[in-house]
């Protein structure tokens, strides 16, 4: 019974399963048919869309082709137009070249014709020249025979005569010009110079180049030298000055080319002598203090000089350099005092001539500023001074006055000329400068040798410490006009070959004496 139920259940299950299978199969068939319909529909839509895209692409391609064709036609037209223009220009150039070629050919023909004419004329001229040379040679031979001298001898004689006449005429002209210039200038120049010199007054202090220091007694020399010379070695190494201790009683000498170092050494040594404590540590301390005191004194001297002259706007470094000039001498003349004197004289001369007084004073004070450091730098004191003035902002007029006060360069303004004149006045004042006897004798000897080198000079004398030379000429040989020529040439030789302060006056004397005796 139970088996029957089981069989029935299995049969029912198989029947229901087969029914479900048939249902699913029908459903899948329907879905497949639907999918096929959808696919056909999609395929038809795709075909329609493809047709549409194809038509649009064909239209776009036609439009692009049309546009490219239009652009190509336009470009072809432009190129054609440009080619036509170029062809036209080429034709014009060809026509122009043809015309120029015709002109060149025509000119070439004319030139060939002229060349033939010139060759013909040259041949004729050469024949004439040969004839003239022949005639000249004959005439020259005839003249030499008549004159009794050769051509070269006649030339030399003619040149000699022309030279003598030219020198004579030149000397006359020089004398005439100098006399006219002197008549115009001497009176005013003497008036201005006399007023300027009379209005300036100054006491002069001449500083020695070697400093001597007095000692209270000779025992102090031993203390200065120290045990085994340690004190004097320390002093010399710290100051850079040679300390000379010799047999001179109660005196030692400080020797150095640097005046600032010598002044520091003098102050330090005098303080050590007064203090009495002389040993290396104390020497170093005193020298350092003396160096500071000298720097202060230098600055004070520079400020004092600037204040005395009423100047303003001077650079502090320039003021220090001015102060250093107090310890610098030239031919025994104190350079600071000389610079102040030149500044005063320049200002007075500028006032007389109604030009810039402040500028003249400033240039006069700074004209020798290079001497403050010329022992430390290469170059002349004019070049060094101009370099320093330019560095610290001085004007071009002041720089020119510094460069030209020895007339090495041309004056650019009146004030520069006044500074040079004032410098000469200050240096030429009698007694203001001194030089060694050897240099003095050499200068006088050379001066007399230059004077005696001129033809017709009988005697010469150097007077006024070599500031004037007088020549006595033979009146039978040298004329008045030639005297002026000799004076001028001698002054040029002196300027070229001698070195001297100030200026040298050249005087040529020609005197004729006629003596008869009554019997």
mmCIF file of N, CA, C and O in Angstrom, residues 204-207 325 328-339 341-342 371 423 425-429 432-434:
data_model
loop_
_atom_site.group_PDB
_atom_site.id
_atom_site.type_symbol
_atom_site.label_atom_id
_atom_site.label_comp_id
_atom_site.label_asym_id
_atom_site.label_seq_id
_atom_site.Cartn_x
_atom_site.Cartn_y
_atom_site.Cartn_z
ATOM 1 N N UNK A 204 107.050 133.327 9.123
ATOM 2 C CA UNK A 204 107.464 132.064 8.520
ATOM 3 C C UNK A 204 108.276 131.257 9.507
ATOM 4 O O UNK A 204 109.189 131.770 10.149
ATOM 5 N N UNK A 205 107.912 129.979 9.637
ATOM 6 C CA UNK A 205 108.673 129.066 10.483
ATOM 7 C C UNK A 205 109.219 127.967 9.587
ATOM 8 O O UNK A 205 108.470 127.272 8.927
ATOM 9 N N UNK A 206 110.535 127.819 9.563
ATOM 10 C CA UNK A 206 111.176 126.794 8.753
ATOM 11 C C UNK A 206 111.452 125.581 9.622
ATOM 12 O O UNK A 206 112.138 125.672 10.627
ATOM 13 N N UNK A 207 110.857 124.417 9.232
ATOM 14 C CA UNK A 207 111.056 123.179 9.980
ATOM 15 C C UNK A 207 112.233 122.409 9.413
ATOM 16 O O UNK A 207 112.391 122.313 8.204
ATOM 17 N N UNK A 325 100.449 118.473 5.951
ATOM 18 C CA UNK A 325 101.424 119.349 5.287
ATOM 19 C C UNK A 325 102.249 120.163 6.286
ATOM 20 O O UNK A 325 103.312 120.669 5.930
ATOM 21 N N UNK A 328 105.641 118.677 6.497
ATOM 22 C CA UNK A 328 106.296 118.456 5.210
ATOM 23 C C UNK A 328 106.997 119.740 4.798
ATOM 24 O O UNK A 328 106.448 120.836 4.940
ATOM 25 N N UNK A 329 108.236 119.622 4.318
ATOM 26 C CA UNK A 329 108.983 120.791 3.865
ATOM 27 C C UNK A 329 109.427 120.585 2.429
ATOM 28 O O UNK A 329 109.573 119.458 1.956
ATOM 29 N N UNK A 330 109.641 121.684 1.716
ATOM 30 C CA UNK A 330 110.138 121.653 0.345
ATOM 31 C C UNK A 330 111.186 122.744 0.207
ATOM 32 O O UNK A 330 110.873 123.938 0.372
ATOM 33 N N UNK A 331 112.432 122.357 -0.045
ATOM 34 C CA UNK A 331 113.558 123.297 -0.067
ATOM 35 C C UNK A 331 113.624 124.082 1.244
ATOM 36 O O UNK A 331 113.942 125.275 1.260
ATOM 37 N N UNK A 332 113.259 123.411 2.363
ATOM 38 C CA UNK A 332 113.279 124.070 3.660
ATOM 39 C C UNK A 332 112.046 124.893 3.957
ATOM 40 O O UNK A 332 111.912 125.437 5.047
ATOM 41 N N UNK A 333 111.106 124.995 3.010
ATOM 42 C CA UNK A 333 109.886 125.787 3.197
ATOM 43 C C UNK A 333 108.768 124.886 3.705
ATOM 44 O O UNK A 333 108.504 123.832 3.126
ATOM 45 N N UNK A 334 108.104 125.286 4.793
ATOM 46 C CA UNK A 334 106.991 124.511 5.327
ATOM 47 C C UNK A 334 105.844 124.523 4.316
ATOM 48 O O UNK A 334 105.359 125.584 3.913
ATOM 49 N N UNK A 335 105.390 123.328 3.901
ATOM 50 C CA UNK A 335 104.422 123.239 2.799
ATOM 51 C C UNK A 335 103.041 123.737 3.220
ATOM 52 O O UNK A 335 102.322 124.333 2.425
ATOM 53 N N UNK A 336 102.637 123.524 4.491
ATOM 54 C CA UNK A 336 101.330 124.039 4.924
ATOM 55 C C UNK A 336 101.328 125.555 4.905
ATOM 56 O O UNK A 336 100.382 126.181 4.408
ATOM 57 N N UNK A 337 102.396 126.161 5.445
ATOM 58 C CA UNK A 337 102.460 127.617 5.437
ATOM 59 C C UNK A 337 102.522 128.148 4.001
ATOM 60 O O UNK A 337 101.894 129.159 3.666
ATOM 61 N N UNK A 338 103.275 127.438 3.151
ATOM 62 C CA UNK A 338 103.354 127.816 1.734
ATOM 63 C C UNK A 338 101.977 127.724 1.060
ATOM 64 O O UNK A 338 101.582 128.609 0.312
ATOM 65 N N UNK A 339 101.229 126.640 1.360
ATOM 66 C CA UNK A 339 99.897 126.470 0.756
ATOM 67 C C UNK A 339 98.943 127.566 1.216
ATOM 68 O O UNK A 339 98.155 128.096 0.417
ATOM 69 N N UNK A 341 99.846 130.537 2.188
ATOM 70 C CA UNK A 341 100.302 131.777 1.553
ATOM 71 C C UNK A 341 99.837 131.856 0.102
ATOM 72 O O UNK A 341 99.357 132.906 -0.360
ATOM 73 N N UNK A 342 99.939 130.723 -0.612
ATOM 74 C CA UNK A 342 99.460 130.688 -2.001
ATOM 75 C C UNK A 342 97.947 130.932 -2.050
ATOM 76 O O UNK A 342 97.446 131.631 -2.938
ATOM 77 N N UNK A 371 101.725 116.495 -1.831
ATOM 78 C CA UNK A 371 102.969 116.353 -1.061
ATOM 79 C C UNK A 371 102.735 115.733 0.310
ATOM 80 O O UNK A 371 103.682 115.299 0.951
ATOM 81 N N UNK A 423 101.933 130.631 -6.559
ATOM 82 C CA UNK A 423 102.927 129.627 -6.176
ATOM 83 C C UNK A 423 104.333 130.119 -6.495
ATOM 84 O O UNK A 423 105.258 129.963 -5.689
ATOM 85 N N UNK A 425 105.260 133.280 -6.769
ATOM 86 C CA UNK A 425 105.555 134.387 -5.852
ATOM 87 C C UNK A 425 105.999 133.874 -4.481
ATOM 88 O O UNK A 425 106.977 134.346 -3.905
ATOM 89 N N UNK A 426 105.275 132.891 -3.962
ATOM 90 C CA UNK A 426 105.597 132.369 -2.645
ATOM 91 C C UNK A 426 106.962 131.691 -2.621
ATOM 92 O O UNK A 426 107.716 131.819 -1.664
ATOM 93 N N UNK A 427 107.276 130.961 -3.717
ATOM 94 C CA UNK A 427 108.551 130.236 -3.761
ATOM 95 C C UNK A 427 109.732 131.145 -4.058
ATOM 96 O O UNK A 427 110.857 130.865 -3.646
ATOM 97 N N UNK A 428 109.469 132.257 -4.779
ATOM 98 C CA UNK A 428 110.566 133.118 -5.225
ATOM 99 C C UNK A 428 110.928 134.199 -4.221
ATOM 100 O O UNK A 428 111.927 134.897 -4.410
ATOM 101 N N UNK A 429 110.142 134.341 -3.172
ATOM 102 C CA UNK A 429 110.450 135.396 -2.187
ATOM 103 C C UNK A 429 111.829 135.145 -1.580
ATOM 104 O O UNK A 429 112.125 134.029 -1.147
ATOM 105 N N UNK A 432 113.042 132.473 1.358
ATOM 106 C CA UNK A 432 111.957 131.573 1.732
ATOM 107 C C UNK A 432 112.370 130.107 1.578
ATOM 108 O O UNK A 432 111.885 129.239 2.283
ATOM 109 N N UNK A 433 113.265 129.841 0.657
ATOM 110 C CA UNK A 433 113.698 128.469 0.439
ATOM 111 C C UNK A 433 115.216 128.391 0.511
ATOM 112 O O UNK A 433 115.924 129.347 0.237
ATOM 113 N N UNK A 434 115.684 127.213 0.866
ATOM 114 C CA UNK A 434 117.123 127.001 0.874
ATOM 115 C C UNK A 434 117.409 125.642 0.251
ATOM 116 O O UNK A 434 116.580 124.759 0.244
#
